[in-house]
PDB file of N, CA and C in Angstrom:
ATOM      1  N   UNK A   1       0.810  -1.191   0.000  1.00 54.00           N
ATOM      2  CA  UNK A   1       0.000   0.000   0.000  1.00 54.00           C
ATOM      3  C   UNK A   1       0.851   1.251   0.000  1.00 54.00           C
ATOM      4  N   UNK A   2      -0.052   2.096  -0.534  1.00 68.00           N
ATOM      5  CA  UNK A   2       1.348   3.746  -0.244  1.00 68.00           C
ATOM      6  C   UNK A   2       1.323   3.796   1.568  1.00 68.00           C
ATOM      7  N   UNK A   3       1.414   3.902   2.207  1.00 71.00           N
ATOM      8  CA  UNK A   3       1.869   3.496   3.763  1.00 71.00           C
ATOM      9  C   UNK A   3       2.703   2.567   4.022  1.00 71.00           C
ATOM     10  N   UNK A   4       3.408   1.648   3.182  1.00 67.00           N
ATOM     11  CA  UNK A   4       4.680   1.107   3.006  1.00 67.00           C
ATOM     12  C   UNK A   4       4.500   0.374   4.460  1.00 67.00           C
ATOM     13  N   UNK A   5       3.472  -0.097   4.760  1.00 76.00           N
ATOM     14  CA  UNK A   5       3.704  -1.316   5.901  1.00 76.00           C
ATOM     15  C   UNK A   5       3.754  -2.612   6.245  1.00 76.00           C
ATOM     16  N   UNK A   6       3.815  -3.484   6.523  1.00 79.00           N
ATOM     17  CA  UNK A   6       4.071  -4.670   6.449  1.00 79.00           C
ATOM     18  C   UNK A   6       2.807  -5.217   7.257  1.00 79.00           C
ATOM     19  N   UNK A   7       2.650  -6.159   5.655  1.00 79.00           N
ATOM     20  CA  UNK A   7       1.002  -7.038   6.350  1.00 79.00           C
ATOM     21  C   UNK A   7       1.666  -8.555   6.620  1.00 79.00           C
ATOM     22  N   UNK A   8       0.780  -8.779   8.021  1.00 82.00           N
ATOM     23  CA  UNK A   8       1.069 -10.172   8.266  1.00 82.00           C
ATOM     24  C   UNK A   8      -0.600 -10.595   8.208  1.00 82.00           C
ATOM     25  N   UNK A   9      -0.491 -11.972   7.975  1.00 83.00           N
ATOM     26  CA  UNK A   9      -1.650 -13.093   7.501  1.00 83.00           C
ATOM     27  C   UNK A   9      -1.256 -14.187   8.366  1.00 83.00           C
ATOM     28  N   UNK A  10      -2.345 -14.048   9.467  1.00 90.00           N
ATOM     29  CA  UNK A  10      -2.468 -15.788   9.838  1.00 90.00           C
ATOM     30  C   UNK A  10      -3.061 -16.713   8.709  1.00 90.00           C
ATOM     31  N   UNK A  11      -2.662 -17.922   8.481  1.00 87.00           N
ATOM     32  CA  UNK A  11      -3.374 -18.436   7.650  1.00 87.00           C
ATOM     33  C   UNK A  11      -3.795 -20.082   8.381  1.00 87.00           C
ATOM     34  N   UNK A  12      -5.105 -20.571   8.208  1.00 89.00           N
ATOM     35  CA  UNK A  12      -5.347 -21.297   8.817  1.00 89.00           C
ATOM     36  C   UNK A  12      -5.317 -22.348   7.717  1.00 89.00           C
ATOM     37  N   UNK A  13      -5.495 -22.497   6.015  1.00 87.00           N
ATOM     38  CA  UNK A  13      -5.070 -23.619   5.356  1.00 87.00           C
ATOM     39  C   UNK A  13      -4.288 -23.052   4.299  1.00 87.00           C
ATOM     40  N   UNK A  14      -3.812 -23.702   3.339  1.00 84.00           N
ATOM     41  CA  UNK A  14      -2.910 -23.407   2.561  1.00 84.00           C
ATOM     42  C   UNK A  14      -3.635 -23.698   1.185  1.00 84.00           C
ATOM     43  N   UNK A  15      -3.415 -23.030  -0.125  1.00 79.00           N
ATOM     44  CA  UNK A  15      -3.459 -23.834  -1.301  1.00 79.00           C
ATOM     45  C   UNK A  15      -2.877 -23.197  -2.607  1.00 79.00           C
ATOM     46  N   UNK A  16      -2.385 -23.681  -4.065  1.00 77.00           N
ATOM     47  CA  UNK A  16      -1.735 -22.919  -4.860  1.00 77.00           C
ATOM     48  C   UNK A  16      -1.980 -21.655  -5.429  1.00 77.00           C
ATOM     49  N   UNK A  17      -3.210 -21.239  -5.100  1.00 81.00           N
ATOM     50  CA  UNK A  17      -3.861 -19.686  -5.573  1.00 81.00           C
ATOM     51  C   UNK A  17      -3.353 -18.639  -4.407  1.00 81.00           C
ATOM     52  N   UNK A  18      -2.899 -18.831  -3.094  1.00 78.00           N
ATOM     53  CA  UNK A  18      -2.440 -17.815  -1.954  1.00 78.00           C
ATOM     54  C   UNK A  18      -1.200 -16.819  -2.412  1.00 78.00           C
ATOM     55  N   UNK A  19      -0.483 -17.374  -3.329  1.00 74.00           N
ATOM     56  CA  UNK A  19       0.736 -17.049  -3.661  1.00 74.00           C
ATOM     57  C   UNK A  19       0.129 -15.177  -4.861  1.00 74.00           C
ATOM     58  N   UNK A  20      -1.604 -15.690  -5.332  1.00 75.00           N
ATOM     59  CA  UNK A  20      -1.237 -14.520  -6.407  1.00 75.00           C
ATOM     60  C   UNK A  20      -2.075 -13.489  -5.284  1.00 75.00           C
ATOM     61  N   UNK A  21      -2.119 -13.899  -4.222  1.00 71.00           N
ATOM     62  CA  UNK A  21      -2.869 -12.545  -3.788  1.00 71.00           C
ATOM     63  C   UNK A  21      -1.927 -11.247  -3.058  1.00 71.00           C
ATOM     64  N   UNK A  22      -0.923 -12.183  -2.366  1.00 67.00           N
ATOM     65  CA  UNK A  22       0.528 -11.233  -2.460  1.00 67.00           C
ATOM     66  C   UNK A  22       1.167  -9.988  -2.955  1.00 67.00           C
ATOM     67  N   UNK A  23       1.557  -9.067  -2.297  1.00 63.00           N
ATOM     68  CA  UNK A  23       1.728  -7.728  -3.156  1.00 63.00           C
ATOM     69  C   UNK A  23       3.436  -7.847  -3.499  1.00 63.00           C
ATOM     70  N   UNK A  24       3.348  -6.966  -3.843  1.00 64.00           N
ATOM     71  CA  UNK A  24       5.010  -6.620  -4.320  1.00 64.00           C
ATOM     72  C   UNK A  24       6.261  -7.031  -2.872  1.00 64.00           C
ATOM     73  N   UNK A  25       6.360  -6.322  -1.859  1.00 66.00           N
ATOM     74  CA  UNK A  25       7.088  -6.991  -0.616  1.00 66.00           C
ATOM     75  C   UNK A  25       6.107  -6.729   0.716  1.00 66.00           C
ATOM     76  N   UNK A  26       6.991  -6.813   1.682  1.00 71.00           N
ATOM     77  CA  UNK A  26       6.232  -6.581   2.511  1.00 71.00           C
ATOM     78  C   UNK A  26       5.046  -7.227   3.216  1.00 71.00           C
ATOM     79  N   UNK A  27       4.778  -8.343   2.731  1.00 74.00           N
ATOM     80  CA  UNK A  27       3.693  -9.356   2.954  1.00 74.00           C
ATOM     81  C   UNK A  27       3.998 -10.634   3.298  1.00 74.00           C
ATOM     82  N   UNK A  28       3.757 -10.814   4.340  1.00 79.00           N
ATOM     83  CA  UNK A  28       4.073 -11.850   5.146  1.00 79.00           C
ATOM     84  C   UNK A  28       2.911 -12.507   5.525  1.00 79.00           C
ATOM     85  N   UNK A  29       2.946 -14.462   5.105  1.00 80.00           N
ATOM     86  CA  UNK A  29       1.486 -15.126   5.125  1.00 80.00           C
ATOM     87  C   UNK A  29       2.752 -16.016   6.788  1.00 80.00           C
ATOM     88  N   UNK A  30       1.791 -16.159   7.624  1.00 86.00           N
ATOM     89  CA  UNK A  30       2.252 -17.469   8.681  1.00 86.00           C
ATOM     90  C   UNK A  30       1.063 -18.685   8.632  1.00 86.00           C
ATOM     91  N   UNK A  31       2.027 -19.917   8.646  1.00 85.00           N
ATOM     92  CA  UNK A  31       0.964 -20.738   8.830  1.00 85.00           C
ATOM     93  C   UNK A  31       1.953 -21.891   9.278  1.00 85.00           C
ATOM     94  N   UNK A  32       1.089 -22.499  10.658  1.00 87.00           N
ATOM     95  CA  UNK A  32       1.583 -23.618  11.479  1.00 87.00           C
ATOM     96  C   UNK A  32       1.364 -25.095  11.023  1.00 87.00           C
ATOM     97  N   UNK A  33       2.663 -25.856  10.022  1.00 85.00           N
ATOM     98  CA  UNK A  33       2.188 -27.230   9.681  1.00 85.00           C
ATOM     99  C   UNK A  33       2.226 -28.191  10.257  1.00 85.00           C
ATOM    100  N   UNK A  34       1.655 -29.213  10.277  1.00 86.00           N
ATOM    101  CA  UNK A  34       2.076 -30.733  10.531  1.00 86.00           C
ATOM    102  C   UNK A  34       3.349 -31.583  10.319  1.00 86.00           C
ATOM    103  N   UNK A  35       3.274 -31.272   8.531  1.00 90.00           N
ATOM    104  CA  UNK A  35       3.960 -31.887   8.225  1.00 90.00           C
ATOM    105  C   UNK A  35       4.181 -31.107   6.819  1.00 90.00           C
ATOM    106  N   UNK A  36       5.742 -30.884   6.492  1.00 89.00           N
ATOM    107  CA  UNK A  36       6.415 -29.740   6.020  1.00 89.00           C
ATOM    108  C   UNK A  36       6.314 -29.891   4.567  1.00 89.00           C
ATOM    109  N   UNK A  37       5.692 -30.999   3.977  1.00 90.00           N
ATOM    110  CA  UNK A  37       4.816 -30.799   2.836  1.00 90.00           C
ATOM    111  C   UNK A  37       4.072 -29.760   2.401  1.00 90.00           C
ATOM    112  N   UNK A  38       3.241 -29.818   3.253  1.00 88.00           N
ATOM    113  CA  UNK A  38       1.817 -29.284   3.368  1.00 88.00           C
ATOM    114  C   UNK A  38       2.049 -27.694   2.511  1.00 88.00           C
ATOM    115  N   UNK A  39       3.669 -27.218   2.346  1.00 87.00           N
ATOM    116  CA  UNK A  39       4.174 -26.022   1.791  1.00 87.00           C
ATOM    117  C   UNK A  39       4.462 -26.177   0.842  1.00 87.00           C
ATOM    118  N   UNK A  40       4.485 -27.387  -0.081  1.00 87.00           N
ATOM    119  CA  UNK A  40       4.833 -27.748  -1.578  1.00 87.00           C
ATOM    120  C   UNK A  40       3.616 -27.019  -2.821  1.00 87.00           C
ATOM    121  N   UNK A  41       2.557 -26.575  -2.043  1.00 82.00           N
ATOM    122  CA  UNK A  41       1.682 -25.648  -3.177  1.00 82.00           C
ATOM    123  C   UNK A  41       1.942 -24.657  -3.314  1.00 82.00           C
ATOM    124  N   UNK A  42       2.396 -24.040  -2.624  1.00 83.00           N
ATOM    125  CA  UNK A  42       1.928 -22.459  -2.392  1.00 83.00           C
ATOM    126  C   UNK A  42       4.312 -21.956  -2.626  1.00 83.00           C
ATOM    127  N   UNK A  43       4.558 -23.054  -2.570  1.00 82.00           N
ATOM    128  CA  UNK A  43       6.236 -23.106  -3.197  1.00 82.00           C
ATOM    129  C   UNK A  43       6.587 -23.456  -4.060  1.00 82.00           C
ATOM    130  N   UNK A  44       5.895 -23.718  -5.130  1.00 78.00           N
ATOM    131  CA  UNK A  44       6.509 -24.419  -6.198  1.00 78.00           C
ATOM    132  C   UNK A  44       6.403 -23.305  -7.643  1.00 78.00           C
ATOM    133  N   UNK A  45       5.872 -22.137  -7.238  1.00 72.00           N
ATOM    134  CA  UNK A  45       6.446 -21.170  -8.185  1.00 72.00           C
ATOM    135  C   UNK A  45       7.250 -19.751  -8.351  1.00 72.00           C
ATOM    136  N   UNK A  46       7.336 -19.144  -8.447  1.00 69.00           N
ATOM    137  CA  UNK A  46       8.809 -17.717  -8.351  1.00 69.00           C
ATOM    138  C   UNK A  46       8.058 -16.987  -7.639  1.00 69.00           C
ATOM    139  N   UNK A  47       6.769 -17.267  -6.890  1.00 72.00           N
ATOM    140  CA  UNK A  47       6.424 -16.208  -5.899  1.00 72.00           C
ATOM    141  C   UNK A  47       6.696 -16.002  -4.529  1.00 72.00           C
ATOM    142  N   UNK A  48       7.103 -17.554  -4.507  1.00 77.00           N
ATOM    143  CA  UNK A  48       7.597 -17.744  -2.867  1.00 77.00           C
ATOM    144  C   UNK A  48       9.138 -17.629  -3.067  1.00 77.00           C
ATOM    145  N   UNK A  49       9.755 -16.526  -2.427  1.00 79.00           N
ATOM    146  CA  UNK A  49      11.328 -16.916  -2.759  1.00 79.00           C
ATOM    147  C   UNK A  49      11.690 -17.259  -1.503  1.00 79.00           C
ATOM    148  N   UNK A  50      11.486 -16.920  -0.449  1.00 83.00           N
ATOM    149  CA  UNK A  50      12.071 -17.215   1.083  1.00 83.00           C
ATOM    150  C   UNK A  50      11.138 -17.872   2.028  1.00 83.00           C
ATOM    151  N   UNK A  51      11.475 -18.545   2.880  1.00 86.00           N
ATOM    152  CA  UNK A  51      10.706 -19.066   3.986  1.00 86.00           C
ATOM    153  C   UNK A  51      11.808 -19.234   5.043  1.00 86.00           C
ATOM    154  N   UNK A  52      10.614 -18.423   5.894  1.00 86.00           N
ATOM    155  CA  UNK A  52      11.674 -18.179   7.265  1.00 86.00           C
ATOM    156  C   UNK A  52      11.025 -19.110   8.459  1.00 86.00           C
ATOM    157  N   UNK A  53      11.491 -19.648   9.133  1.00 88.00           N
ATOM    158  CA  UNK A  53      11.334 -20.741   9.891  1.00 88.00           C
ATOM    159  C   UNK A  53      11.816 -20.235  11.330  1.00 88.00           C
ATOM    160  N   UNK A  54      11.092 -21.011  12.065  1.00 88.00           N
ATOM    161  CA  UNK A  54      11.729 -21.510  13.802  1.00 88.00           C
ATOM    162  C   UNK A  54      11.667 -23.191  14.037  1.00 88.00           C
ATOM    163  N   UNK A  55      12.800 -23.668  14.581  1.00 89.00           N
ATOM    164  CA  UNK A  55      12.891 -24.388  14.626  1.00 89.00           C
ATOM    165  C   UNK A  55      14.311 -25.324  14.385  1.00 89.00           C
ATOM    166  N   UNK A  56      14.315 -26.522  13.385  1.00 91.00           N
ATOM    167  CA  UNK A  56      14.928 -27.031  12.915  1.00 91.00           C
ATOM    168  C   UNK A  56      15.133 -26.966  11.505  1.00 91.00           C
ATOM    169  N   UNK A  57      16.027 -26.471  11.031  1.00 89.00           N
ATOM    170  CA  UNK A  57      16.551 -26.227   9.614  1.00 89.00           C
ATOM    171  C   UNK A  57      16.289 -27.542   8.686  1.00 89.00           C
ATOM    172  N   UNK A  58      16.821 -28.201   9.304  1.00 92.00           N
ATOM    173  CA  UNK A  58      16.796 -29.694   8.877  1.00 92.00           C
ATOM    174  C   UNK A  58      15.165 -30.470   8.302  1.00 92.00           C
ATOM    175  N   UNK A  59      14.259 -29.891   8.687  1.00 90.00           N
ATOM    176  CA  UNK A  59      13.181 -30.194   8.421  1.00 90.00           C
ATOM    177  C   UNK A  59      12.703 -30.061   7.048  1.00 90.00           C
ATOM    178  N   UNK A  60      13.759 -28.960   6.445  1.00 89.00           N
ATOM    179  CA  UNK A  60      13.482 -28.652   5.416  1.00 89.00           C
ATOM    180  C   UNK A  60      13.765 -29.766   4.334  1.00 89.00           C
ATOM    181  N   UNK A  61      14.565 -30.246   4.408  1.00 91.00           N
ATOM    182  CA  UNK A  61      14.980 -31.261   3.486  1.00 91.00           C
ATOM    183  C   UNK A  61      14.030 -31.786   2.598  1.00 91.00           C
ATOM    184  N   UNK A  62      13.016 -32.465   3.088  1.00 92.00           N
ATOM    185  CA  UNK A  62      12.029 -33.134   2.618  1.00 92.00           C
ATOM    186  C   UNK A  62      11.224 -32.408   1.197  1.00 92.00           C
ATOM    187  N   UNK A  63      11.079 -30.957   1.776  1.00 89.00           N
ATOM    188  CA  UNK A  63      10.332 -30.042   0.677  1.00 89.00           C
ATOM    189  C   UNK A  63      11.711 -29.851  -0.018  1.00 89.00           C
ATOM    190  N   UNK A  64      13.190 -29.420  -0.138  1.00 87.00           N
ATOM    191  CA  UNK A  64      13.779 -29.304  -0.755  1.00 87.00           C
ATOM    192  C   UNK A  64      14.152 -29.504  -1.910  1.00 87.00           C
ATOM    193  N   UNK A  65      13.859 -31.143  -1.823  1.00 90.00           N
ATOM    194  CA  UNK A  65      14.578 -31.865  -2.453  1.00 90.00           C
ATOM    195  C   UNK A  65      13.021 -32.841  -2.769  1.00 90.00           C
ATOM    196  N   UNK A  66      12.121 -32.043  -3.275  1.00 89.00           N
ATOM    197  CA  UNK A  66      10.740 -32.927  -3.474  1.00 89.00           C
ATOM    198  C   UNK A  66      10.457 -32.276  -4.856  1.00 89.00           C
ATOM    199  N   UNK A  67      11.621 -31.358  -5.597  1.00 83.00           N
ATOM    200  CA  UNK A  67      11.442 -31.338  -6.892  1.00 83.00           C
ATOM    201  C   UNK A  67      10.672 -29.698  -6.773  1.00 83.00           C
ATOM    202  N   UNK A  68      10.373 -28.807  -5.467  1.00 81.00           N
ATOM    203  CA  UNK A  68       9.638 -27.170  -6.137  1.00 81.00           C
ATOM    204  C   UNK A  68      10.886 -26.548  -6.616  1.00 81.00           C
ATOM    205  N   UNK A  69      10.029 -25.760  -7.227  1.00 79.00           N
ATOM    206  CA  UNK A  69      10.575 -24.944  -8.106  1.00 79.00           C
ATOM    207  C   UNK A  69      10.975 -23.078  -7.341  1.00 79.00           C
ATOM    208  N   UNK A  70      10.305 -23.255  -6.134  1.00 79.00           N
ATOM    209  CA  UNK A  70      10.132 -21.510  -5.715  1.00 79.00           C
ATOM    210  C   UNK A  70      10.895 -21.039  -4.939  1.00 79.00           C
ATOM    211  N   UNK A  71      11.580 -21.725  -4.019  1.00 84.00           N
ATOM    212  CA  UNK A  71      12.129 -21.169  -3.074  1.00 84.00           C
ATOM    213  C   UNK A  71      13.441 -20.939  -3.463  1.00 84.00           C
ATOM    214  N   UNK A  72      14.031 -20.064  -2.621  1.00 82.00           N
ATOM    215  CA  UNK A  72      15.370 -19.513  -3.163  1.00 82.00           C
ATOM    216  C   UNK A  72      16.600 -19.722  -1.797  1.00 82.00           C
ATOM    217  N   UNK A  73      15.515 -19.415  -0.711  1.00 85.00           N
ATOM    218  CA  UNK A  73      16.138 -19.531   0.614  1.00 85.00           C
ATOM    219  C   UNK A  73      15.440 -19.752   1.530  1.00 85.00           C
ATOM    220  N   UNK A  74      15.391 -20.164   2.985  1.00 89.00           N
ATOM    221  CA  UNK A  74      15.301 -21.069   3.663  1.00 89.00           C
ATOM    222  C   UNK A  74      16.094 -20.194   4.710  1.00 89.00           C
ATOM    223  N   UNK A  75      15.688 -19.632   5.573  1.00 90.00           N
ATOM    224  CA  UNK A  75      16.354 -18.610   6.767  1.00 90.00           C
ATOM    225  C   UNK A  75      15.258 -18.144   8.021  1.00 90.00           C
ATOM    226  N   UNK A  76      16.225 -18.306   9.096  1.00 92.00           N
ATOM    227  CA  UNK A  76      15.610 -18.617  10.517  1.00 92.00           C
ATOM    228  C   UNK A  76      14.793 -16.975   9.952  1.00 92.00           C
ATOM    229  N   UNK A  77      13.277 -17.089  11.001  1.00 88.00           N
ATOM    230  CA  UNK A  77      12.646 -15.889  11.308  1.00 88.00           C
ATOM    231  C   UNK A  77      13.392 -14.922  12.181  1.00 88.00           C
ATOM    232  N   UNK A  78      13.196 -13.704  11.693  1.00 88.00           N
ATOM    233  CA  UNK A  78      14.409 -12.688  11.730  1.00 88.00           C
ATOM    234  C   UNK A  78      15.725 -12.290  10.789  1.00 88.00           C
ATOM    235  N   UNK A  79      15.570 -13.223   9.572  1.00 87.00           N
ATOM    236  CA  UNK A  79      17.093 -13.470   9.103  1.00 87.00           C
ATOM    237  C   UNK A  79      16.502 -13.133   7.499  1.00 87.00           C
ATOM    238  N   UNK A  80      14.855 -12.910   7.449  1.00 81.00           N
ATOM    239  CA  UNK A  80      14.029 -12.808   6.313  1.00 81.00           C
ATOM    240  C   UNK A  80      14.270 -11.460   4.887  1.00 81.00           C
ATOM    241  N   UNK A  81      15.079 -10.752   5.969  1.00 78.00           N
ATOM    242  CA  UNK A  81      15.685  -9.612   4.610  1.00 78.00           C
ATOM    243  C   UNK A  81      17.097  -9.447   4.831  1.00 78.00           C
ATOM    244  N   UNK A  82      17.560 -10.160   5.550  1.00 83.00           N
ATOM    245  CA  UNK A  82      19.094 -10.270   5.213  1.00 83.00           C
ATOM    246  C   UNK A  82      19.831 -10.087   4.353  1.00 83.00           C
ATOM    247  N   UNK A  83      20.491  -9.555   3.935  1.00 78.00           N
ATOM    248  CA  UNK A  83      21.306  -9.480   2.410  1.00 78.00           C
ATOM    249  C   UNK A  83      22.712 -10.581   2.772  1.00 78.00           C
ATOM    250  N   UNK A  84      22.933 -11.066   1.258  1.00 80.00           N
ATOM    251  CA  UNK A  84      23.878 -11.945   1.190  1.00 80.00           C
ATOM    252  C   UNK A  84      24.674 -12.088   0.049  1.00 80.00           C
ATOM    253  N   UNK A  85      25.403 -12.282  -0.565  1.00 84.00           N
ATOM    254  CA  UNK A  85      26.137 -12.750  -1.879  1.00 84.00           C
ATOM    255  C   UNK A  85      25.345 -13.758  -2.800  1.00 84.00           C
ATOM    256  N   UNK A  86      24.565 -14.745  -2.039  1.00 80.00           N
ATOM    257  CA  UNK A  86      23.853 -15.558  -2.452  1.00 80.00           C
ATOM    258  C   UNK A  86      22.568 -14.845  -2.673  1.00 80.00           C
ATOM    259  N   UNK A  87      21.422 -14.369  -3.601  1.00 75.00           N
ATOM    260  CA  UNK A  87      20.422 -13.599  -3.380  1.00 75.00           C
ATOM    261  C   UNK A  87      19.173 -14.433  -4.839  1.00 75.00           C
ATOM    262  N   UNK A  88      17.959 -14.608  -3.835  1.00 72.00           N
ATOM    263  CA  UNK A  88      17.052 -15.365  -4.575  1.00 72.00           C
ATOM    264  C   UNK A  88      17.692 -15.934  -5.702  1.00 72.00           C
ATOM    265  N   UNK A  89      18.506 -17.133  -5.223  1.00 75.00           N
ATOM    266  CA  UNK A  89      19.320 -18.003  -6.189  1.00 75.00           C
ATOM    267  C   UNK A  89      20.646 -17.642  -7.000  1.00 75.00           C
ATOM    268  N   UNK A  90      20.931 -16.390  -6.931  1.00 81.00           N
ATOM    269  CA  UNK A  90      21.751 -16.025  -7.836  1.00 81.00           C
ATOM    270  C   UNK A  90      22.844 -16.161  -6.917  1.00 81.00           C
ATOM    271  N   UNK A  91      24.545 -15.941  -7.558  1.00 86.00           N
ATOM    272  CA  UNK A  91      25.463 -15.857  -6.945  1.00 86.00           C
ATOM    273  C   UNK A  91      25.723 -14.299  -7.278  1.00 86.00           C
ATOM    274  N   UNK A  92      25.703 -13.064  -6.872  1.00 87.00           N
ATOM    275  CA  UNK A  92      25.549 -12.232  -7.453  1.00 87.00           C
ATOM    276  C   UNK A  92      27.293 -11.634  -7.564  1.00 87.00           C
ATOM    277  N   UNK A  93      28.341 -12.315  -6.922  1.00 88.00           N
ATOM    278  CA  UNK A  93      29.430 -12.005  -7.655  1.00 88.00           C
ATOM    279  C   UNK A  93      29.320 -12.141  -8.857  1.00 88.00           C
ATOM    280  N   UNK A  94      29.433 -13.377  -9.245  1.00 88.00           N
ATOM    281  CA  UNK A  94      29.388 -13.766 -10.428  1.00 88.00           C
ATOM    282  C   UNK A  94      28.463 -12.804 -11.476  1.00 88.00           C
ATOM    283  N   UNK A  95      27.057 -13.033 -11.027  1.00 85.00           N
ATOM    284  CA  UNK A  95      26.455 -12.255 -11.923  1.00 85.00           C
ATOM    285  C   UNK A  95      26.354 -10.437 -12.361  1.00 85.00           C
ATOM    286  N   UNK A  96      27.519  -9.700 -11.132  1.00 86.00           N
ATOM    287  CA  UNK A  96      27.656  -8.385 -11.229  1.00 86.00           C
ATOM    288  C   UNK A  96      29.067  -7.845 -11.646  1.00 86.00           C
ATOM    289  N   UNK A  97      29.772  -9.273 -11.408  1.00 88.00           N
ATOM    290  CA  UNK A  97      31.312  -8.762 -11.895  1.00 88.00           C
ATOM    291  C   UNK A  97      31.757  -9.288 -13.539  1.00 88.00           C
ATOM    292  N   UNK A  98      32.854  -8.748 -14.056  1.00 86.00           N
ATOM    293  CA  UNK A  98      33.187  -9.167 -15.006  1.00 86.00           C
ATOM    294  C   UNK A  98      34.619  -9.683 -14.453  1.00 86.00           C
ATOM    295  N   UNK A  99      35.671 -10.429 -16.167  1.00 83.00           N
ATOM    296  CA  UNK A  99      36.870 -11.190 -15.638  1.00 83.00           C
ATOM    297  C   UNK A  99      37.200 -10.754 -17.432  1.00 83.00           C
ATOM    298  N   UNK A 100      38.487 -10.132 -16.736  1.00 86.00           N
ATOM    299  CA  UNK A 100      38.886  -9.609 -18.353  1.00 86.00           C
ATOM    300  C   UNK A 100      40.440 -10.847 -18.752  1.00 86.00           C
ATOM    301  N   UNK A 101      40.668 -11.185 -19.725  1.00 87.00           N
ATOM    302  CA  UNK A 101      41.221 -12.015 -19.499  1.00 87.00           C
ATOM    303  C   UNK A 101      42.635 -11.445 -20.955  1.00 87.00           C
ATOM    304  N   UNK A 102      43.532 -11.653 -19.710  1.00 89.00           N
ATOM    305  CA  UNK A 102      44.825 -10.591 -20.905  1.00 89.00           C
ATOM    306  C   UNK A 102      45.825 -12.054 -20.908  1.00 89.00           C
ATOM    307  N   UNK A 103      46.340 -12.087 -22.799  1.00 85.00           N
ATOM    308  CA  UNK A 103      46.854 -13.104 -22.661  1.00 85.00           C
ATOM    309  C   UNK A 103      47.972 -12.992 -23.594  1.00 85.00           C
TER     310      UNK A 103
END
């Protein structure tokens, strides 16, 4: 919104349409799973880039490596706008520097 504030969303179920109601940043959905599947809809396209967690990191595995396509990162709650070298998938050395090569 022009008030530039940050909306949070309890969410009590999940499904693959949550992802287009999302604005540009600033929007934050929470929702408490069972079982860490249950995040394979609403992750499996370029709208979800981060999910910030409490807990065990390790949990993640399962959705990781279950073939989505969305996530980029995976960082404790609090750690959700962090800047890094690594950024929604990219290595951004790589992708901001050049290598001139004299021979």
């Amino acid at each position: 919104g022009k008030d530039n504030l940050i909306i949070r969303l309890e969410m009590d179920r999940l499904d693959a349409s949550l992802m287009d109601l999302k604005e540009n940043s600033g929007y934050f959905f929470e929702y408490d799973c069972e079982d860490i599947m249950e995040l394979k809809s609403v992750c499996s396209d370029k709208h979800c880039q981060t999910i910030g967690y409490i807990g065990d990191r390790q949990m993640f595995i399962p959705l990781l490596t279950s073939g989505m396509k969305g996530v980029d990162r995976v960082v404790p709650v609090g750690k959700t706008l962090d800047f890094d070298l690594l950024w929604d998938g990219y290595d951004l050395t790589t992708h901001l520097t050049r290598q001139i090569a004299l021979q």
